Amino acid sequence: MDQYQIFHSQSDGSFSDQADDLSVQLQAWLSNQGISRNDLRYSKVFLSDSFNQYENLKRSSLYRDFLAGHNCTIVGQAPADGTKIALLVKTGQDDGFLFQSLRLTPDDIQDDSSYLQTLTLFEHYINGLKEKGLNIRDHLIRTWIYVADIDDNYDGVVRARNDVFRRYGLTAETHFVASTGIGGYSQTRHAKVAIDFLTLPGVRTDQLKYLHATSRLNATQEYGVAFERGTCLMLPDKKMYYISGTASIDSKGNVLYLGQVEKQVERLLGNIGALLADGGATTGDVQYFIVYLRDFADRAVVAKYMQVRFPHTPFILLHAKVCRPEWLVEMECIAEKNN
C-alpha cells in the first residue's frame, strides 16, 4: 500500500529555515521507513505567501534534493498552524498516473476574467493529452482547482468547467470527475486560477465507480456544478478513493449548522463516510485529510476535533476560503484498501 505523510515545520525562523527543517524531517522519515527518495511519487507544498516564497522554495535543499525529481505541486494556502510552509508526500509503487500541475504564466494572462483563465488552463491540459493519445473524458481521474479571491471568481471557474465538460462529453448521464474547488494562489501575479490534473492512461470504465450518498448529499448538477462527489478507482492490487471537497450540506444541497464550525465538521465527516461506504470503505481507510478553514480563528477547535476523532490519520489545516461563504470548513481525502 502507498504511504502518505504530512510534515509541519518545527522552526519559527525564516522561510529558508522552515524549508530546511522540512528537508531534515523528510530525510529522517524516509530513512526510518526504509524508503528511498526515488520512491517519492507525489508531493504537495503549501505556502503562506506563494508570490514571495516560490523562488526561495525552488532554491531550497528541500526542493532540489527531494521534490524536483517527481510529481510536485505548489500552492498558496497558508498552514493554519502559523508556519510558512508545510508538506504532504506520497511514496509507493508507480501505478502509471500522469500528474500535471498547470499554472498560468504572465503571457497566458490576456484577460482578467476567471472564466477565460480557466478555459486557458483546460486548453493547455487537453492539448497535452492529445499529444499522448489521451482524452479528457476517458482518462481524467481528478482535478484540484485553486481560485484566488474565490468569493469573486468562483462563478467564472464553474461556468468554464461546465462548458469544457459539455464540449467533450462529460455530462450527468456519463460522468464528471472528483474535484476540489477551493481558495488558493499560484506564484503568478494576476492569475486567478491554477489547476492540478490527475490522469490515468489505459484506465477502463469498469475500473471506475462514482460514489453517491443521496440520503445525505444531493447531485452536484442540481446546483449547476460539474463534479463527482467521489470516485473509486479499482486497481489490480488495491482500491483508491478520491473524495472531493466535501462540506456540511444535506440531501437538498442546503448548508447545515450555520455559524457552528464543530457541527459542520461532524456533518461533513458523516457525508464523507457515506460516500466511502458506497464504495465499500470507511473513514478508517482514509490515508490523510486536507482541511480547509474559511476563518483562521477556527483552527484550534477543528484541530482538537480531528485529533480526538482521527488520532492516527495525518491531517493538515489550511487557511483557504471555501466556495460558499456559509461553509466554515471543507475537507477532502484519499482512502485506500488492499484487494
mmCIF file of C-alpha atoms in Angstrom:
data_model
loop_
_atom_site.group_PDB
_atom_site.id
_atom_site.type_symbol
_atom_site.label_atom_id
_atom_site.label_comp_id
_atom_site.label_asym_id
_atom_site.label_seq_id
_atom_site.Cartn_x
_atom_site.Cartn_y
_atom_site.Cartn_z
ATOM 1 C CA MET A 1 0.000 0.000 0.000
ATOM 2 C CA ASP A 2 1.103 3.578 -0.600
ATOM 3 C CA GLN A 3 2.291 5.625 2.338
ATOM 4 C CA TYR A 4 1.332 9.227 2.967
ATOM 5 C CA GLN A 5 2.828 11.654 5.442
ATOM 6 C CA ILE A 6 2.319 15.306 6.310
ATOM 7 C CA PHE A 7 5.175 17.408 7.661
ATOM 8 C CA HIS A 8 4.796 20.602 9.668
ATOM 9 C CA SER A 9 7.764 22.867 10.260
ATOM 10 C CA GLN A 10 9.051 22.870 13.822
ATOM 11 C CA SER A 11 11.071 26.031 13.210
ATOM 12 C CA ASP A 12 9.814 29.543 13.909
ATOM 13 C CA GLY A 13 12.597 31.089 11.819
ATOM 14 C CA SER A 14 12.723 32.410 8.270
ATOM 15 C CA PHE A 15 11.178 30.673 5.278
ATOM 16 C CA SER A 16 14.550 29.134 4.434
ATOM 17 C CA ASP A 17 14.903 27.842 7.995
ATOM 18 C CA GLN A 18 11.474 26.239 7.853
ATOM 19 C CA ALA A 19 12.096 24.666 4.432
ATOM 20 C CA ASP A 20 15.398 23.244 5.697
ATOM 21 C CA ASP A 21 13.606 21.835 8.738
ATOM 22 C CA LEU A 22 11.119 20.023 6.491
ATOM 23 C CA SER A 23 14.022 18.640 4.472
ATOM 24 C CA VAL A 24 15.575 17.170 7.629
ATOM 25 C CA GLN A 25 12.227 15.736 8.743
ATOM 26 C CA LEU A 26 11.565 14.182 5.346
ATOM 27 C CA GLN A 27 15.013 12.589 5.183
ATOM 28 C CA ALA A 28 14.595 11.145 8.674
ATOM 29 C CA TRP A 29 11.161 9.752 7.869
ATOM 30 C CA LEU A 30 12.359 8.135 4.645
ATOM 31 C CA SER A 31 15.277 6.554 6.493
ATOM 32 C CA ASN A 32 13.064 5.255 9.295
ATOM 33 C CA GLN A 33 10.648 3.762 6.778
ATOM 34 C CA GLY A 34 13.444 2.250 4.705
ATOM 35 C CA ILE A 35 12.285 4.211 1.682
ATOM 36 C CA SER A 36 14.483 5.735 -0.983
ATOM 37 C CA ARG A 37 13.848 9.269 -2.162
ATOM 38 C CA ASN A 38 13.411 7.669 -5.582
ATOM 39 C CA ASP A 39 10.215 6.097 -4.236
ATOM 40 C CA LEU A 40 8.589 9.505 -3.742
ATOM 41 C CA ARG A 41 5.625 9.606 -6.112
ATOM 42 C CA TYR A 42 3.932 12.865 -5.249
ATOM 43 C CA SER A 43 4.389 15.894 -3.079
ATOM 44 C CA LYS A 44 2.276 18.932 -2.313
ATOM 45 C CA VAL A 45 3.777 22.078 -0.842
ATOM 46 C CA PHE A 46 1.577 24.578 0.984
ATOM 47 C CA LEU A 47 2.917 28.136 1.165
ATOM 48 C CA SER A 48 1.688 31.037 3.240
ATOM 49 C CA ASP A 49 2.789 33.588 0.591
ATOM 50 C CA SER A 50 3.341 31.996 -2.801
ATOM 51 C CA PHE A 51 4.308 35.255 -4.526
ATOM 52 C CA ASN A 52 7.309 35.819 -2.286
ATOM 53 C CA GLN A 53 8.208 32.240 -1.357
ATOM 54 C CA TYR A 54 8.030 30.327 -4.641
ATOM 55 C CA GLU A 55 11.504 31.143 -5.939
ATOM 56 C CA ASN A 56 13.031 30.620 -2.489
ATOM 57 C CA LEU A 57 11.426 27.182 -2.395
ATOM 58 C CA LYS A 58 12.889 26.300 -5.783
ATOM 59 C CA ARG A 59 16.353 27.188 -4.468
ATOM 60 C CA SER A 60 15.964 25.233 -1.227
ATOM 61 C CA SER A 61 17.542 21.866 -0.447
ATOM 62 C CA LEU A 62 14.033 20.529 0.172
ATOM 63 C CA TYR A 63 13.098 21.116 -3.428
ATOM 64 C CA ARG A 64 16.447 20.348 -5.063
ATOM 65 C CA ASP A 65 17.168 17.152 -3.129
ATOM 66 C CA PHE A 66 13.675 15.692 -2.811
ATOM 67 C CA LEU A 67 10.822 17.333 -4.678
ATOM 68 C CA ALA A 68 12.253 18.232 -8.074
ATOM 69 C CA GLY A 69 12.528 14.634 -9.265
ATOM 70 C CA HIS A 70 8.881 13.628 -9.103
ATOM 71 C CA ASN A 71 5.315 14.922 -9.346
ATOM 72 C CA CYS A 72 5.058 18.057 -7.245
ATOM 73 C CA THR A 73 2.517 20.816 -6.859
ATOM 74 C CA ILE A 74 2.977 24.127 -5.085
ATOM 75 C CA VAL A 75 0.003 26.150 -3.911
ATOM 76 C CA GLY A 76 -0.540 29.282 -1.903
ATOM 77 C CA GLN A 77 -2.656 28.044 1.018
ATOM 78 C CA ALA A 78 -1.376 29.104 4.414
ATOM 79 C CA PRO A 79 -0.852 26.363 7.021
ATOM 80 C CA ALA A 80 -3.231 27.149 9.869
ATOM 81 C CA ASP A 81 -0.542 26.471 12.486
ATOM 82 C CA GLY A 82 1.030 29.792 11.571
ATOM 83 C CA THR A 83 4.076 28.394 9.776
ATOM 84 C CA LYS A 84 5.201 29.489 6.335
ATOM 85 C CA ILE A 85 5.384 26.067 4.670
ATOM 86 C CA ALA A 86 4.021 22.530 5.085
ATOM 87 C CA LEU A 87 4.430 19.373 3.046
ATOM 88 C CA LEU A 88 2.420 16.308 2.013
ATOM 89 C CA VAL A 89 4.202 13.366 0.390
ATOM 90 C CA LYS A 90 3.212 10.022 -1.075
ATOM 91 C CA THR A 91 5.507 7.030 -1.560
ATOM 92 C CA GLY A 92 4.821 3.663 -3.144
ATOM 93 C CA GLN A 93 4.839 1.844 -6.433
ATOM 94 C CA ASP A 94 4.405 3.589 -9.747
ATOM 95 C CA ASP A 95 0.781 2.995 -10.767
ATOM 96 C CA GLY A 96 1.163 4.800 -14.076
ATOM 97 C CA PHE A 97 -0.574 8.026 -13.107
ATOM 98 C CA LEU A 98 0.177 11.202 -15.016
ATOM 99 C CA PHE A 99 0.082 14.241 -12.731
ATOM 100 C CA GLN A 100 0.167 17.760 -14.140
ATOM 101 C CA SER A 101 0.289 20.958 -12.105
ATOM 102 C CA LEU A 102 -0.660 23.686 -14.570
ATOM 103 C CA ARG A 103 -0.098 27.340 -13.778
ATOM 104 C CA LEU A 104 -0.696 30.436 -15.859
ATOM 105 C CA THR A 105 2.340 32.427 -16.932
ATOM 106 C CA PRO A 106 2.242 36.212 -17.335
ATOM 107 C CA ASP A 107 2.000 35.664 -21.112
ATOM 108 C CA ASP A 108 -1.078 33.451 -20.626
ATOM 109 C CA ILE A 109 -2.983 36.166 -18.820
ATOM 110 C CA GLN A 110 -4.520 38.080 -21.696
ATOM 111 C CA ASP A 111 -7.746 38.643 -19.817
ATOM 112 C CA ASP A 112 -8.593 39.250 -16.197
ATOM 113 C CA SER A 113 -11.661 37.018 -16.068
ATOM 114 C CA SER A 114 -11.580 33.764 -14.131
ATOM 115 C CA TYR A 115 -13.754 32.243 -16.884
ATOM 116 C CA LEU A 116 -11.188 32.782 -19.635
ATOM 117 C CA GLN A 117 -8.245 31.884 -17.411
ATOM 118 C CA THR A 118 -9.922 28.576 -16.552
ATOM 119 C CA LEU A 119 -10.553 27.876 -20.240
ATOM 120 C CA THR A 120 -6.873 28.556 -20.960
ATOM 121 C CA LEU A 121 -5.696 26.024 -18.384
ATOM 122 C CA PHE A 122 -8.104 23.350 -19.605
ATOM 123 C CA GLU A 123 -6.990 24.045 -23.169
ATOM 124 C CA HIS A 124 -3.330 23.516 -22.188
ATOM 125 C CA TYR A 125 -4.269 20.261 -20.470
ATOM 126 C CA ILE A 126 -6.406 18.914 -23.317
ATOM 127 C CA ASN A 127 -3.808 19.758 -25.959
ATOM 128 C CA GLY A 128 -1.195 17.916 -23.893
ATOM 129 C CA LEU A 129 -3.474 14.877 -23.685
ATOM 130 C CA LYS A 130 -3.923 14.800 -27.458
ATOM 131 C CA GLU A 131 -0.172 14.629 -27.922
ATOM 132 C CA LYS A 132 -0.166 11.469 -25.774
ATOM 133 C CA GLY A 133 -3.177 9.887 -27.474
ATOM 134 C CA LEU A 134 -5.382 10.505 -24.434
ATOM 135 C CA ASN A 135 -8.595 12.440 -23.861
ATOM 136 C CA ILE A 136 -10.319 14.201 -21.003
ATOM 137 C CA ARG A 137 -13.479 12.075 -20.975
ATOM 138 C CA ASP A 138 -11.790 8.681 -20.717
ATOM 139 C CA HIS A 139 -8.615 9.357 -18.762
ATOM 140 C CA LEU A 140 -9.069 12.263 -16.349
ATOM 141 C CA ILE A 141 -9.491 10.952 -12.785
ATOM 142 C CA ARG A 142 -9.403 14.041 -10.570
ATOM 143 C CA THR A 143 -8.792 17.788 -10.503
ATOM 144 C CA TRP A 144 -7.873 20.356 -7.864
ATOM 145 C CA ILE A 145 -8.875 23.898 -8.829
ATOM 146 C CA TYR A 146 -7.361 26.752 -6.832
ATOM 147 C CA VAL A 147 -9.199 30.047 -7.093
ATOM 148 C CA ALA A 148 -7.760 33.369 -5.979
ATOM 149 C CA ASP A 149 -10.329 35.558 -4.202
ATOM 150 C CA ILE A 150 -12.820 32.730 -4.519
ATOM 151 C CA ASP A 151 -15.818 34.771 -3.364
ATOM 152 C CA ASP A 152 -15.491 36.874 -6.522
ATOM 153 C CA ASN A 153 -14.025 34.416 -9.034
ATOM 154 C CA TYR A 154 -15.628 31.035 -8.397
ATOM 155 C CA ASP A 155 -18.655 31.556 -10.644
ATOM 156 C CA GLY A 156 -16.439 32.111 -13.680
ATOM 157 C CA VAL A 157 -14.496 28.935 -12.917
ATOM 158 C CA VAL A 158 -17.699 26.901 -12.622
ATOM 159 C CA ARG A 159 -19.069 28.214 -15.926
ATOM 160 C CA ALA A 160 -15.816 27.498 -17.737
ATOM 161 C CA ARG A 161 -15.551 23.947 -16.403
ATOM 162 C CA ASN A 162 -19.200 23.272 -17.272
ATOM 163 C CA ASP A 163 -18.595 24.490 -20.827
ATOM 164 C CA VAL A 164 -15.422 22.401 -21.252
ATOM 165 C CA PHE A 165 -17.052 19.246 -19.917
ATOM 166 C CA ARG A 166 -20.135 19.718 -22.059
ATOM 167 C CA ARG A 167 -17.990 20.150 -25.164
ATOM 168 C CA TYR A 168 -16.033 16.951 -24.519
ATOM 169 C CA GLY A 169 -18.930 14.711 -23.485
ATOM 170 C CA LEU A 170 -18.703 14.766 -19.694
ATOM 171 C CA THR A 171 -22.297 15.065 -18.541
ATOM 172 C CA ALA A 172 -24.512 13.974 -15.681
ATOM 173 C CA GLU A 173 -25.535 10.992 -17.848
ATOM 174 C CA THR A 174 -21.908 9.935 -18.479
ATOM 175 C CA HIS A 175 -19.806 11.159 -15.550
ATOM 176 C CA PHE A 176 -17.819 14.098 -14.257
ATOM 177 C CA VAL A 177 -14.624 13.754 -12.155
ATOM 178 C CA ALA A 178 -13.830 14.095 -8.480
ATOM 179 C CA SER A 179 -12.651 17.611 -7.734
ATOM 180 C CA THR A 180 -11.893 20.213 -5.107
ATOM 181 C CA GLY A 181 -12.578 23.851 -5.898
ATOM 182 C CA ILE A 182 -11.022 25.938 -3.164
ATOM 183 C CA GLY A 183 -9.320 29.227 -2.431
ATOM 184 C CA GLY A 184 -5.642 29.218 -3.374
ATOM 185 C CA TYR A 185 -2.939 31.181 -5.163
ATOM 186 C CA SER A 186 -0.139 30.475 -7.611
ATOM 187 C CA GLN A 187 3.157 32.290 -7.964
ATOM 188 C CA THR A 188 1.933 34.363 -10.931
ATOM 189 C CA ARG A 189 0.605 37.794 -10.181
ATOM 190 C CA HIS A 190 -2.920 38.406 -11.533
ATOM 191 C CA ALA A 191 -3.508 34.670 -12.017
ATOM 192 C CA LYS A 192 -6.976 33.935 -10.694
ATOM 193 C CA VAL A 193 -6.935 30.181 -11.308
ATOM 194 C CA ALA A 194 -4.496 27.269 -11.060
ATOM 195 C CA ILE A 195 -5.358 23.600 -11.690
ATOM 196 C CA ASP A 196 -3.833 20.211 -10.897
ATOM 197 C CA PHE A 197 -4.884 17.277 -13.077
ATOM 198 C CA LEU A 198 -4.564 13.552 -12.291
ATOM 199 C CA THR A 199 -4.776 11.317 -15.359
ATOM 200 C CA LEU A 200 -4.517 7.550 -15.754
ATOM 201 C CA PRO A 201 -3.635 6.284 -19.232
ATOM 202 C CA GLY A 202 -5.237 2.947 -20.024
ATOM 203 C CA VAL A 203 -7.928 3.157 -17.354
ATOM 204 C CA ARG A 204 -11.106 1.250 -18.261
ATOM 205 C CA THR A 205 -14.647 2.298 -17.490
ATOM 206 C CA ASP A 206 -15.181 -0.848 -15.404
ATOM 207 C CA GLN A 207 -12.370 0.263 -13.094
ATOM 208 C CA LEU A 208 -14.274 3.380 -12.032
ATOM 209 C CA LYS A 209 -17.212 3.717 -9.688
ATOM 210 C CA TYR A 210 -18.647 7.144 -8.976
ATOM 211 C CA LEU A 211 -19.682 7.453 -5.363
ATOM 212 C CA HIS A 212 -23.067 8.693 -4.182
ATOM 213 C CA ALA A 213 -24.830 9.144 -0.861
ATOM 214 C CA THR A 214 -28.191 10.519 -1.912
ATOM 215 C CA SER A 215 -29.664 10.307 1.580
ATOM 216 C CA ARG A 216 -27.089 12.873 2.724
ATOM 217 C CA LEU A 217 -25.840 14.807 -0.335
ATOM 218 C CA ASN A 218 -27.613 15.893 -3.493
ATOM 219 C CA ALA A 219 -26.218 15.525 -7.006
ATOM 220 C CA THR A 220 -23.855 18.389 -7.819
ATOM 221 C CA GLN A 221 -25.567 19.192 -11.119
ATOM 222 C CA GLU A 222 -28.666 20.190 -9.178
ATOM 223 C CA TYR A 223 -26.935 23.463 -8.348
ATOM 224 C CA GLY A 224 -25.056 23.808 -11.624
ATOM 225 C CA VAL A 225 -21.624 22.447 -10.693
ATOM 226 C CA ALA A 226 -19.985 19.658 -12.703
ATOM 227 C CA PHE A 227 -18.026 17.321 -10.441
ATOM 228 C CA GLU A 228 -18.421 13.926 -8.792
ATOM 229 C CA ARG A 229 -18.705 13.679 -5.015
ATOM 230 C CA GLY A 230 -16.143 10.900 -5.071
ATOM 231 C CA THR A 231 -14.531 8.295 -7.313
ATOM 232 C CA CYS A 232 -13.420 4.759 -6.529
ATOM 233 C CA LEU A 233 -10.619 3.511 -8.763
ATOM 234 C CA MET A 234 -10.132 -0.263 -8.815
ATOM 235 C CA LEU A 235 -6.533 -1.265 -9.500
ATOM 236 C CA PRO A 236 -5.213 -4.848 -9.569
ATOM 237 C CA ASP A 237 -3.850 -4.719 -6.020
ATOM 238 C CA LYS A 238 -5.993 -2.060 -4.317
ATOM 239 C CA LYS A 239 -8.909 0.309 -4.445
ATOM 240 C CA MET A 240 -8.301 4.041 -4.267
ATOM 241 C CA TYR A 241 -10.962 6.504 -3.195
ATOM 242 C CA TYR A 242 -10.765 10.132 -4.232
ATOM 243 C CA ILE A 243 -13.198 12.157 -2.150
ATOM 244 C CA SER A 244 -13.877 15.643 -3.446
ATOM 245 C CA GLY A 245 -14.043 18.737 -1.297
ATOM 246 C CA THR A 246 -16.984 17.985 0.994
ATOM 247 C CA ALA A 247 -18.886 20.314 3.279
ATOM 248 C CA SER A 248 -21.829 20.457 5.661
ATOM 249 C CA ILE A 249 -24.854 20.026 3.389
ATOM 250 C CA ASP A 250 -27.984 17.901 3.305
ATOM 251 C CA SER A 251 -29.677 15.874 0.564
ATOM 252 C CA LYS A 252 -31.224 19.041 -0.882
ATOM 253 C CA GLY A 253 -27.940 20.917 -1.042
ATOM 254 C CA ASN A 254 -28.771 23.163 1.905
ATOM 255 C CA VAL A 255 -25.979 24.338 4.201
ATOM 256 C CA LEU A 256 -26.379 22.880 7.683
ATOM 257 C CA TYR A 257 -25.293 24.364 11.030
ATOM 258 C CA LEU A 258 -24.699 27.943 10.000
ATOM 259 C CA GLY A 259 -22.016 29.530 12.153
ATOM 260 C CA GLN A 260 -21.240 26.293 14.066
ATOM 261 C CA VAL A 261 -17.873 25.058 12.870
ATOM 262 C CA GLU A 262 -17.693 21.943 15.046
ATOM 263 C CA LYS A 263 -21.165 20.812 13.967
ATOM 264 C CA GLN A 264 -20.207 21.445 10.352
ATOM 265 C CA VAL A 265 -17.121 19.255 10.781
ATOM 266 C CA GLU A 266 -19.255 16.475 12.247
ATOM 267 C CA ARG A 267 -21.757 16.669 9.405
ATOM 268 C CA LEU A 268 -19.214 16.756 6.597
ATOM 269 C CA LEU A 269 -17.322 13.781 8.030
ATOM 270 C CA GLY A 270 -20.607 11.885 8.084
ATOM 271 C CA ASN A 271 -21.032 12.815 4.439
ATOM 272 C CA ILE A 272 -17.531 11.559 3.625
ATOM 273 C CA GLY A 273 -18.227 8.321 5.493
ATOM 274 C CA ALA A 274 -21.395 7.781 3.471
ATOM 275 C CA LEU A 275 -19.558 8.336 0.184
ATOM 276 C CA LEU A 276 -16.831 5.887 1.177
ATOM 277 C CA ALA A 277 -19.461 3.333 2.224
ATOM 278 C CA ASP A 278 -20.882 3.423 -1.304
ATOM 279 C CA GLY A 279 -17.529 2.052 -2.448
ATOM 280 C CA GLY A 280 -17.105 -0.449 0.385
ATOM 281 C CA ALA A 281 -14.745 1.628 2.529
ATOM 282 C CA THR A 282 -14.856 3.557 5.804
ATOM 283 C CA THR A 283 -13.134 6.585 7.284
ATOM 284 C CA GLY A 284 -10.730 4.090 8.841
ATOM 285 C CA ASP A 285 -9.317 3.590 5.335
ATOM 286 C CA VAL A 286 -8.544 7.284 4.899
ATOM 287 C CA GLN A 287 -4.838 7.918 4.389
ATOM 288 C CA TYR A 288 -4.961 11.671 5.059
ATOM 289 C CA PHE A 289 -7.340 14.607 5.305
ATOM 290 C CA ILE A 290 -6.850 18.116 3.958
ATOM 291 C CA VAL A 291 -8.974 20.530 5.983
ATOM 292 C CA TYR A 292 -9.801 23.958 4.585
ATOM 293 C CA LEU A 293 -10.848 26.675 7.016
ATOM 294 C CA ARG A 294 -12.593 29.833 5.950
ATOM 295 C CA ASP A 295 -11.817 31.550 9.246
ATOM 296 C CA PHE A 296 -8.316 31.260 10.707
ATOM 297 C CA ALA A 297 -9.833 31.695 14.176
ATOM 298 C CA ASP A 298 -11.482 28.247 13.937
ATOM 299 C CA ARG A 299 -8.182 26.370 13.755
ATOM 300 C CA ALA A 300 -7.941 25.320 17.413
ATOM 301 C CA VAL A 301 -11.481 23.938 17.598
ATOM 302 C CA VAL A 302 -11.161 21.959 14.384
ATOM 303 C CA ALA A 303 -7.651 20.696 15.172
ATOM 304 C CA LYS A 304 -8.812 19.377 18.548
ATOM 305 C CA TYR A 305 -11.803 17.637 16.952
ATOM 306 C CA MET A 306 -9.625 15.925 14.333
ATOM 307 C CA GLN A 307 -7.003 14.866 16.875
ATOM 308 C CA VAL A 308 -9.656 13.170 19.009
ATOM 309 C CA ARG A 309 -11.615 11.641 16.139
ATOM 310 C CA PHE A 310 -8.637 10.554 13.989
ATOM 311 C CA PRO A 311 -5.604 10.217 16.273
ATOM 312 C CA HIS A 312 -3.691 8.033 13.798
ATOM 313 C CA THR A 313 -4.621 9.697 10.485
ATOM 314 C CA PRO A 314 -2.432 12.513 9.142
ATOM 315 C CA PHE A 315 -4.257 15.772 8.503
ATOM 316 C CA ILE A 316 -3.409 19.363 7.761
ATOM 317 C CA LEU A 317 -5.426 22.507 8.430
ATOM 318 C CA LEU A 318 -5.158 25.269 5.846
ATOM 319 C CA HIS A 319 -6.457 28.815 5.811
ATOM 320 C CA ALA A 320 -8.282 28.699 2.469
ATOM 321 C CA LYS A 321 -11.718 30.069 1.749
ATOM 322 C CA VAL A 322 -14.450 27.650 0.717
ATOM 323 C CA CYS A 323 -16.618 28.349 -2.324
ATOM 324 C CA ARG A 324 -19.784 29.108 -0.334
ATOM 325 C CA PRO A 325 -19.424 31.814 2.315
ATOM 326 C CA GLU A 326 -21.687 29.878 4.714
ATOM 327 C CA TRP A 327 -19.320 26.903 4.759
ATOM 328 C CA LEU A 328 -16.820 27.418 7.537
ATOM 329 C CA VAL A 329 -14.918 24.238 6.729
ATOM 330 C CA GLU A 330 -14.420 21.785 3.883
ATOM 331 C CA MET A 331 -12.404 18.559 3.661
ATOM 332 C CA GLU A 332 -11.032 16.265 1.015
ATOM 333 C CA CYS A 333 -9.283 12.934 1.458
ATOM 334 C CA ILE A 334 -7.839 9.867 -0.191
ATOM 335 C CA ALA A 335 -8.586 6.387 1.091
ATOM 336 C CA GLU A 336 -7.048 3.054 0.084
ATOM 337 C CA LYS A 337 -7.916 -0.608 0.582
ATOM 338 C CA ASN A 338 -5.826 -3.588 -0.418
ATOM 339 C CA ASN A 339 -7.575 -6.189 -2.535
#
